[in-house]
Amino acid sequence: MLTAITKNGKKLCLGNDYKKERLLSLRSKEDFFCPICGEGVLLKLGDHRIFHFAHKSGGTCREFYDHETIYHLNGKRQLYQWLIKQNIPAILEYFDKEIQQRPDILFTFNGKKYALEYQCSPIPEEIFSKRTKTYIENEYIPLWIIASSHLQLKRRNIDTLSNFQYLFLRSSLQGTLFIPSYCPEKQHFHLVESITPFSIKNAFTQHSFYIPDRLEITGLLSPKPQKRIYMPEWKTEMDRIIQNMTRYSDQGKKRFLLEIYNNHLNPFLLPPEIGLPVPHSILIQTSPVIWQTYLYLDLLSNKNPGDLITMQEMKQHLNKRVNRHDVVIRHLPQLSHLNPLLAVIEYLLYLIDLGVLSKKGENCFQVKQKIWIPHSNREREENMIRFNQKHGSLCKIINEN
Ligand SMILES: [Zn+2]
């Protein structure tokens, strides 16, 4: 840890710049105590490690603090200094007695209280959620930053993200969703943006890197990514999902395929209108091609031009599919305010652009023309070419605002 108090109750924060000589002299005449448990702590001033405090022995909070790695100590110290340089009031290792939680850094910005947690080791999802919930309930805005060492780029623009990494997904003030990370070794922020999942774990992503001097707090809280996905690349992944599904079938996939066949559809001959990327499909863990097929079966296939799709129907459809586990909602503790129905609405808005639907009043859609289902590979390919010619090869990603 980086903060201790002296016998007189004065705080010594090693997040600030101290010369080693000054600390050596302080150490020779002062005793230091842990601000949380009150036990004596040692001031460590080695040449190879970052200066820090360590508990003497035993004690209740020893586990909590003394397993911090150099990586973590360095990271939170650099993040603290980054805030201080911007004249943002910040407290390192602030302990909130009332909620018994200790964010790495507490800071206030634009009148709001932020609890910054710089997470370098995996923690169970329940603990992450509980801490996040407690912060929100106590009027903190949680700002979880994952250590860059946990992020690894898989392919050029495709990442495999685990459930743990998804916990860090947060919303900018404008509503764009991203994962913030920081690397104290390379000394840069690393933002994973425009995350558009096409399966449970794989997603199209974009990455931005900033050295701390080139990024202000507003840039971290509200990055402005450019979202681009090429339709042919996206459709390749959608096709792959279907191929894998017929190859390795678990219960859920079997149910999906059975339902498709029962409705006289062929999974390999789905139209281009099914399986499109929409910004908030990230709230749904199930692949877009699957949840949009279910949506087609429930809301679109039996309707004729002129028929309506109401908000009530959309909600019923989603509830039914979630209850049956056909559609799985992603667990995103920092985005508990977002309703997955958003993805459904965005998809229907996309279908307006494609000429399938039109808007009818505030909460209602009207069918303009039925989605045409191809009956052979040739028909499907021709249909796909027409679709790309008409709508361009760049996926339309609806403005996330
Ligand atoms: Zn302690």
Short mmCIF file of C-alpha atoms and ligand atoms in Angstrom, two decimals:
data_model
loop_
_atom_site.label_atom_id
_atom_site.label_comp_id
_atom_site.label_asym_id
_atom_site.label_seq_id
_atom_site.Cartn_x
_atom_site.Cartn_y
_atom_site.Cartn_z
CA MET A 1 0.00 0.00 0.00
CA LEU A 2 1.03 3.59 -0.54
CA THR A 3 -0.58 5.40 2.38
CA ALA A 4 0.10 5.29 6.14
CA ILE A 5 -0.41 7.56 9.13
CA THR A 6 2.09 8.68 11.74
CA LYS A 7 1.65 8.63 15.52
CA ASN A 8 0.32 12.19 15.34
CA GLY A 9 -2.28 11.17 12.80
CA LYS A 10 -0.53 12.79 9.87
CA LYS A 11 -0.93 11.03 6.56
CA LEU A 12 2.02 10.09 4.41
CA CYS A 13 1.00 9.36 0.82
CA LEU A 14 3.70 7.86 -1.38
CA GLY A 15 1.62 8.72 -4.40
CA ASN A 16 3.24 12.13 -4.12
CA ASP A 17 6.85 12.64 -5.10
CA TYR A 18 9.27 12.18 -2.23
CA LYS A 19 13.06 11.98 -2.46
CA LYS A 20 14.51 8.81 -0.97
CA GLU A 21 16.70 10.81 1.47
CA ARG A 22 13.65 12.56 2.86
CA LEU A 23 11.85 9.24 3.37
CA LEU A 24 14.94 7.68 4.97
CA SER A 25 15.08 10.52 7.44
CA LEU A 26 11.35 10.29 8.15
CA ARG A 27 11.69 6.55 8.70
CA SER A 28 14.45 7.03 11.26
CA LYS A 29 12.27 9.17 13.52
CA GLU A 30 8.66 8.15 12.79
CA ASP A 31 6.48 5.11 13.26
CA PHE A 32 3.87 4.37 10.63
CA PHE A 33 0.45 2.79 11.01
CA CYS A 34 -2.09 1.28 8.69
CA PRO A 35 -5.02 3.69 8.27
CA ILE A 36 -7.45 0.79 8.24
CA CYS A 37 -6.44 -1.69 10.95
CA GLY A 38 -4.18 0.65 12.94
CA GLU A 39 -1.34 -1.84 13.10
CA GLY A 40 2.25 -0.82 12.61
CA VAL A 41 3.55 -0.90 9.05
CA LEU A 42 7.06 -0.76 7.61
CA LEU A 43 8.19 1.81 5.09
CA LYS A 44 9.99 -0.13 2.35
CA LEU A 45 12.55 1.87 0.42
CA GLY A 46 14.27 -0.72 -1.77
CA ASP A 47 15.99 0.23 -4.99
CA HIS A 48 14.13 -2.22 -7.17
CA ARG A 49 10.58 -1.91 -5.96
CA ILE A 50 8.34 1.09 -5.80
CA PHE A 51 8.43 2.67 -2.29
CA HIS A 52 5.54 1.27 -0.26
CA PHE A 53 4.29 0.28 3.16
CA ALA A 54 3.90 -3.31 4.33
CA HIS A 55 2.25 -4.76 7.43
CA LYS A 56 4.63 -6.21 10.00
CA SER A 57 2.99 -9.56 10.56
CA GLY A 58 -0.40 -11.19 10.96
CA GLY A 59 -3.32 -8.81 11.15
CA THR A 60 -6.63 -8.69 9.44
CA CYS A 61 -5.99 -6.51 6.45
CA ARG A 62 -2.59 -7.89 5.64
CA GLU A 63 -4.01 -10.30 3.06
CA PHE A 64 -5.77 -7.47 1.39
CA TYR A 65 -2.85 -5.14 0.95
CA ASP A 66 0.38 -7.04 0.98
CA HIS A 67 -0.41 -9.11 -2.06
CA GLU A 68 -0.36 -6.08 -4.25
CA THR A 69 2.10 -6.53 -7.08
CA ILE A 70 4.61 -3.92 -8.20
CA TYR A 71 2.53 -3.63 -11.33
CA HIS A 72 -0.52 -2.71 -9.29
CA LEU A 73 1.32 -0.31 -6.96
CA ASN A 74 2.89 1.44 -9.94
CA GLY A 75 -0.38 1.58 -11.81
CA LYS A 76 -2.40 3.15 -9.07
CA ARG A 77 0.39 5.59 -8.27
CA GLN A 78 0.61 6.69 -11.91
CA LEU A 79 -3.16 7.00 -12.18
CA TYR A 80 -3.21 9.07 -8.99
CA GLN A 81 -0.50 11.39 -10.33
CA TRP A 82 -2.31 11.66 -13.63
CA LEU A 83 -5.39 12.99 -11.78
CA ILE A 84 -3.40 15.33 -9.55
CA LYS A 85 -1.66 16.85 -12.59
CA GLN A 86 -5.09 17.80 -13.92
CA ASN A 87 -5.92 19.49 -10.58
CA ILE A 88 -8.54 16.88 -9.84
CA PRO A 89 -9.02 16.37 -6.08
CA ALA A 90 -7.98 12.77 -5.45
CA ILE A 91 -7.25 10.57 -2.46
CA LEU A 92 -5.11 7.49 -2.84
CA GLU A 93 -6.35 4.35 -1.03
CA TYR A 94 -9.32 6.10 0.42
CA PHE A 95 -11.14 3.97 2.97
CA ASP A 96 -14.87 4.53 3.32
CA LYS A 97 -15.66 3.23 6.80
CA GLU A 98 -19.39 3.31 6.25
CA ILE A 99 -19.42 0.95 3.31
CA GLN A 100 -16.17 -0.80 4.30
CA GLN A 101 -14.76 -0.39 0.82
CA ARG A 102 -11.48 1.02 -0.27
CA PRO A 103 -11.22 2.17 -3.86
CA ASP A 104 -7.66 2.57 -5.10
CA ILE A 105 -8.41 6.22 -5.71
CA LEU A 106 -11.32 8.43 -4.75
CA PHE A 107 -11.70 11.56 -6.86
CA THR A 108 -14.29 14.20 -7.56
CA PHE A 109 -14.97 15.56 -11.00
CA ASN A 110 -17.80 17.85 -12.14
CA GLY A 111 -19.37 17.55 -8.70
CA LYS A 112 -19.48 13.76 -8.86
CA LYS A 113 -17.67 11.27 -6.65
CA TYR A 114 -15.73 8.56 -8.47
CA ALA A 115 -14.36 5.32 -7.02
CA LEU A 116 -11.48 4.25 -9.21
CA GLU A 117 -10.56 0.58 -8.95
CA TYR A 118 -7.45 -0.48 -10.80
CA GLN A 119 -7.81 -4.24 -11.08
CA CYS A 120 -4.74 -6.32 -11.78
CA SER A 121 -5.84 -9.73 -10.56
CA PRO A 122 -9.00 -11.62 -11.46
CA ILE A 123 -11.70 -11.40 -8.81
CA PRO A 124 -14.93 -13.40 -8.65
CA GLU A 125 -17.85 -11.90 -10.52
CA GLU A 126 -19.97 -11.76 -7.35
CA ILE A 127 -17.40 -9.62 -5.55
CA PHE A 128 -17.07 -7.32 -8.54
CA SER A 129 -20.84 -6.93 -8.74
CA LYS A 130 -21.29 -6.43 -5.02
CA ARG A 131 -18.63 -3.72 -4.85
CA THR A 132 -20.05 -1.99 -7.92
CA LYS A 133 -23.56 -2.10 -6.50
CA THR A 134 -22.43 -0.70 -3.15
CA TYR A 135 -20.63 2.16 -4.87
CA ILE A 136 -23.68 3.04 -6.94
CA GLU A 137 -25.99 2.84 -3.93
CA ASN A 138 -23.70 5.22 -2.05
CA GLU A 139 -23.51 7.77 -4.82
CA TYR A 140 -20.11 6.88 -6.13
CA ILE A 141 -19.58 6.39 -9.83
CA PRO A 142 -17.48 3.23 -10.07
CA LEU A 143 -14.62 3.48 -12.55
CA TRP A 144 -13.06 0.05 -12.97
CA ILE A 145 -9.85 0.04 -14.98
CA ILE A 146 -8.41 -3.32 -15.97
CA ALA A 147 -4.67 -3.91 -16.10
CA SER A 148 -3.55 -3.96 -19.75
CA SER A 149 -1.78 -7.24 -19.08
CA HIS A 150 -5.26 -8.82 -19.05
CA LEU A 151 -6.03 -7.68 -22.57
CA GLN A 152 -4.62 -9.44 -25.56
CA LEU A 153 -5.48 -8.69 -29.13
CA LYS A 154 -6.39 -11.86 -30.99
CA ARG A 155 -6.63 -10.80 -34.59
CA ARG A 156 -6.40 -7.45 -36.34
CA ASN A 157 -9.83 -6.26 -35.30
CA ILE A 158 -11.23 -9.24 -33.45
CA ASP A 159 -10.85 -9.92 -29.75
CA THR A 160 -11.76 -12.74 -27.47
CA LEU A 161 -13.19 -11.20 -24.35
CA SER A 162 -13.90 -13.21 -21.22
CA ASN A 163 -16.76 -12.69 -18.80
CA PHE A 164 -14.22 -11.10 -16.46
CA GLN A 165 -13.15 -8.57 -19.07
CA TYR A 166 -16.76 -7.74 -19.88
CA LEU A 167 -17.27 -6.72 -16.23
CA PHE A 168 -15.19 -3.63 -17.03
CA LEU A 169 -17.48 -2.51 -19.83
CA ARG A 170 -18.74 0.97 -19.03
CA SER A 171 -20.71 3.70 -20.73
CA SER A 172 -19.35 7.08 -21.77
CA LEU A 173 -21.39 10.15 -20.91
CA GLN A 174 -22.65 10.00 -24.52
CA GLY A 175 -23.59 6.36 -24.23
CA THR A 176 -20.78 4.65 -26.15
CA LEU A 177 -19.57 1.47 -24.49
CA PHE A 178 -15.91 0.66 -23.93
CA ILE A 179 -13.40 -1.06 -21.65
CA PRO A 180 -10.69 1.16 -20.11
CA SER A 181 -7.32 -0.27 -19.24
CA TYR A 182 -3.94 1.03 -18.15
CA CYS A 183 -0.39 -0.28 -18.38
CA PRO A 184 2.15 1.14 -15.88
CA GLU A 185 5.05 -0.47 -17.73
CA LYS A 186 4.29 1.03 -21.12
CA GLN A 187 2.72 4.00 -19.34
CA HIS A 188 -0.31 4.23 -21.53
CA PHE A 189 -4.07 4.00 -21.42
CA HIS A 190 -5.50 1.33 -23.65
CA LEU A 191 -9.17 1.64 -24.56
CA VAL A 192 -11.09 -1.19 -26.16
CA GLU A 193 -13.87 0.48 -28.12
CA SER A 194 -16.64 -0.23 -30.60
CA ILE A 195 -17.04 -3.70 -29.16
CA THR A 196 -19.49 -5.55 -31.38
CA PRO A 197 -19.75 -9.19 -30.30
CA PHE A 198 -20.68 -11.84 -32.82
CA SER A 199 -20.51 -14.75 -30.38
CA ILE A 200 -20.38 -15.22 -26.61
CA LYS A 201 -16.68 -14.42 -26.46
CA ASN A 202 -15.61 -13.01 -29.84
CA ALA A 203 -16.16 -9.44 -30.90
CA PHE A 204 -15.10 -6.90 -33.47
CA THR A 205 -13.22 -4.22 -31.56
CA GLN A 206 -11.07 -1.16 -31.97
CA HIS A 207 -8.16 -0.15 -29.80
CA SER A 208 -6.88 3.30 -28.86
CA PHE A 209 -3.72 4.03 -26.94
CA TYR A 210 -2.90 7.27 -25.14
CA ILE A 211 0.01 8.36 -23.03
CA PRO A 212 -1.31 10.02 -19.85
CA ASP A 213 -0.15 13.49 -20.92
CA ARG A 214 -2.30 13.24 -24.05
CA LEU A 215 -5.48 12.11 -22.36
CA GLU A 216 -7.58 14.12 -19.95
CA ILE A 217 -10.15 12.73 -17.58
CA THR A 218 -12.96 13.67 -20.00
CA GLY A 219 -11.21 11.64 -22.69
CA LEU A 220 -11.16 8.61 -20.43
CA LEU A 221 -14.77 9.01 -19.29
CA SER A 222 -16.03 9.78 -22.77
CA PRO A 223 -13.87 8.55 -25.62
CA LYS A 224 -15.20 9.13 -29.14
CA PRO A 225 -14.54 6.05 -31.22
CA GLN A 226 -15.15 5.67 -34.93
CA LYS A 227 -17.20 2.62 -35.47
CA ARG A 228 -16.58 0.63 -38.65
CA ILE A 229 -17.34 -2.92 -39.51
CA TYR A 230 -17.30 -4.29 -43.02
CA MET A 231 -20.42 -6.24 -43.89
CA PRO A 232 -18.59 -9.07 -45.73
CA GLU A 233 -16.33 -9.64 -42.70
CA TRP A 234 -19.29 -9.54 -40.35
CA LYS A 235 -21.35 -11.90 -42.50
CA THR A 236 -18.45 -14.36 -42.66
CA GLU A 237 -18.55 -14.57 -38.86
CA MET A 238 -22.35 -14.98 -38.87
CA ASP A 239 -22.03 -17.86 -41.35
CA ARG A 240 -19.33 -19.42 -39.21
CA ILE A 241 -21.64 -19.35 -36.17
CA ILE A 242 -24.28 -21.27 -38.10
CA GLN A 243 -21.73 -23.76 -39.47
CA ASN A 244 -20.31 -24.43 -36.01
CA MET A 245 -23.79 -24.79 -34.68
CA THR A 246 -24.64 -27.64 -37.04
CA ARG A 247 -21.28 -29.24 -36.33
CA TYR A 248 -21.10 -29.17 -32.53
CA SER A 249 -24.57 -29.15 -31.15
CA ASP A 250 -25.34 -28.76 -27.49
CA GLN A 251 -28.91 -28.69 -26.19
CA GLY A 252 -29.42 -24.97 -26.81
CA LYS A 253 -28.13 -25.18 -30.36
CA LYS A 254 -30.20 -28.28 -31.09
CA ARG A 255 -33.29 -26.43 -29.89
CA PHE A 256 -32.44 -23.51 -32.16
CA LEU A 257 -31.93 -25.74 -35.21
CA LEU A 258 -35.07 -27.74 -34.50
CA GLU A 259 -37.12 -24.57 -34.29
CA ILE A 260 -35.66 -23.35 -37.56
CA TYR A 261 -36.49 -26.57 -39.37
CA ASN A 262 -39.97 -26.71 -37.81
CA ASN A 263 -40.58 -23.30 -39.31
CA HIS A 264 -39.48 -24.52 -42.75
CA LEU A 265 -36.31 -22.48 -42.73
CA ASN A 266 -32.82 -23.64 -43.60
CA PRO A 267 -30.09 -22.35 -41.27
CA PHE A 268 -27.74 -22.03 -44.24
CA LEU A 269 -30.23 -19.97 -46.22
CA LEU A 270 -30.98 -17.17 -43.83
CA PRO A 271 -31.53 -13.80 -45.52
CA PRO A 272 -29.02 -10.95 -45.09
CA GLU A 273 -31.54 -9.07 -42.93
CA ILE A 274 -31.04 -11.65 -40.15
CA GLY A 275 -27.78 -11.37 -38.18
CA LEU A 276 -26.96 -7.67 -38.29
CA PRO A 277 -24.73 -5.74 -35.90
CA VAL A 278 -26.46 -3.22 -33.64
CA PRO A 279 -24.69 -1.22 -30.91
CA HIS A 280 -26.48 -2.64 -27.89
CA SER A 281 -26.39 -6.28 -28.97
CA ILE A 282 -23.44 -6.29 -26.57
CA LEU A 283 -26.07 -6.46 -23.80
CA ILE A 284 -27.07 -9.86 -25.17
CA GLN A 285 -24.62 -12.73 -24.92
CA THR A 286 -26.34 -14.84 -27.57
CA SER A 287 -25.05 -14.28 -31.09
CA PRO A 288 -26.99 -11.68 -33.14
CA VAL A 289 -27.76 -14.25 -35.82
CA ILE A 290 -29.51 -16.41 -33.22
CA TRP A 291 -31.46 -13.77 -31.33
CA GLN A 292 -32.50 -12.09 -34.56
CA THR A 293 -33.69 -15.41 -35.98
CA TYR A 294 -35.87 -15.89 -32.90
CA LEU A 295 -37.11 -12.35 -33.30
CA TYR A 296 -37.92 -13.05 -36.94
CA LEU A 297 -39.86 -16.19 -35.97
CA ASP A 298 -41.75 -14.49 -33.13
CA LEU A 299 -42.45 -11.05 -34.56
CA LEU A 300 -41.91 -10.93 -38.30
CA SER A 301 -42.49 -14.22 -40.12
CA ASN A 302 -46.26 -14.33 -39.60
CA LYS A 303 -46.90 -10.68 -40.30
CA ASN A 304 -48.00 -9.14 -43.57
CA PRO A 305 -47.48 -5.65 -44.96
CA GLY A 306 -49.53 -3.18 -42.93
CA ASP A 307 -49.41 -5.27 -39.71
CA LEU A 308 -48.04 -3.65 -36.57
CA ILE A 309 -45.31 -4.64 -34.09
CA THR A 310 -45.98 -3.08 -30.71
CA MET A 311 -43.61 -2.41 -27.82
CA GLN A 312 -45.66 -4.88 -25.79
CA GLU A 313 -44.97 -7.62 -28.34
CA MET A 314 -41.25 -6.81 -28.33
CA LYS A 315 -41.10 -7.09 -24.53
CA GLN A 316 -43.10 -10.33 -24.50
CA HIS A 317 -40.88 -11.81 -27.18
CA LEU A 318 -37.67 -10.99 -25.30
CA ASN A 319 -39.02 -12.16 -21.94
CA LYS A 320 -40.19 -15.44 -23.41
CA ARG A 321 -36.85 -16.14 -25.07
CA VAL A 322 -34.85 -15.17 -22.00
CA ASN A 323 -37.01 -17.32 -19.72
CA ARG A 324 -36.46 -20.28 -22.03
CA HIS A 325 -32.71 -19.58 -22.11
CA ASP A 326 -32.88 -19.26 -25.89
CA VAL A 327 -31.47 -15.77 -25.44
CA VAL A 328 -28.95 -15.08 -22.68
CA ILE A 329 -28.41 -11.61 -21.28
CA ARG A 330 -24.82 -10.59 -20.62
CA HIS A 331 -23.85 -9.81 -17.04
CA LEU A 332 -22.59 -6.21 -17.02
CA PRO A 333 -22.59 -4.77 -13.49
CA GLN A 334 -21.63 -1.25 -14.56
CA LEU A 335 -24.43 -1.12 -17.13
CA SER A 336 -27.32 -2.36 -15.00
CA HIS A 337 -29.29 0.73 -16.09
CA LEU A 338 -29.41 -0.45 -19.72
CA ASN A 339 -32.27 -2.64 -20.88
CA PRO A 340 -31.42 -5.34 -23.47
CA LEU A 341 -34.67 -4.41 -25.23
CA LEU A 342 -32.58 -1.56 -26.65
CA ALA A 343 -30.89 -4.05 -28.95
CA VAL A 344 -34.26 -5.28 -30.22
CA ILE A 345 -35.41 -1.72 -30.91
CA GLU A 346 -32.14 -0.86 -32.67
CA TYR A 347 -32.52 -3.93 -34.85
CA LEU A 348 -36.05 -2.95 -35.85
CA LEU A 349 -34.76 0.57 -36.60
CA TYR A 350 -32.13 -1.04 -38.83
CA LEU A 351 -34.93 -2.87 -40.64
CA ILE A 352 -36.55 0.51 -41.32
CA ASP A 353 -33.39 1.51 -43.15
CA LEU A 354 -33.54 -1.71 -45.13
CA GLY A 355 -37.10 -0.97 -46.21
CA VAL A 356 -38.67 -3.85 -44.27
CA LEU A 357 -40.45 -1.77 -41.63
CA SER A 358 -41.61 1.77 -41.07
CA LYS A 359 -42.14 3.66 -37.85
CA LYS A 360 -45.70 3.96 -36.65
CA GLY A 361 -46.02 6.43 -33.81
CA GLU A 362 -43.73 6.57 -30.79
CA ASN A 363 -43.57 2.90 -29.79
CA CYS A 364 -44.75 0.98 -32.78
CA PHE A 365 -43.43 -0.41 -36.06
CA GLN A 366 -45.35 -1.32 -39.20
CA VAL A 367 -44.41 -4.03 -41.70
CA LYS A 368 -43.73 -2.55 -45.14
CA GLN A 369 -42.65 -5.71 -46.91
CA LYS A 370 -41.92 -9.25 -45.87
CA ILE A 371 -38.30 -10.36 -45.59
CA TRP A 372 -37.60 -12.50 -48.62
CA ILE A 373 -36.25 -15.96 -47.75
CA PRO A 374 -33.89 -17.54 -50.32
CA HIS A 375 -34.47 -21.17 -51.27
CA SER A 376 -31.09 -22.12 -52.68
CA ASN A 377 -27.46 -21.15 -52.26
CA ARG A 378 -27.59 -19.36 -55.57
CA GLU A 379 -30.59 -17.32 -54.53
CA ARG A 380 -28.91 -16.52 -51.26
CA GLU A 381 -25.71 -15.33 -52.93
CA GLU A 382 -27.60 -13.22 -55.44
CA ASN A 383 -29.64 -11.77 -52.62
CA MET A 384 -26.50 -10.95 -50.66
CA ILE A 385 -24.91 -9.20 -53.65
CA ARG A 386 -28.06 -7.12 -54.16
CA PHE A 387 -28.10 -6.31 -50.45
CA ASN A 388 -24.49 -5.10 -50.50
CA GLN A 389 -25.00 -3.09 -53.68
CA LYS A 390 -28.01 -1.39 -52.20
CA HIS A 391 -26.73 -0.78 -48.68
CA GLY A 392 -22.98 -0.58 -49.12
CA SER A 393 -20.40 -2.90 -47.68
CA LEU A 394 -19.97 -0.86 -44.51
CA CYS A 395 -22.31 -1.94 -41.74
CA LYS A 396 -24.61 0.77 -40.63
CA ILE A 397 -24.08 1.10 -36.93
CA ILE A 398 -26.73 3.29 -35.51
CA ASN A 399 -25.52 6.32 -33.59
CA GLU A 400 -25.03 5.23 -30.02
CA ASN A 401 -26.32 8.46 -28.50
ZN ZN B 1 -3.85 -2.76 8.05
#
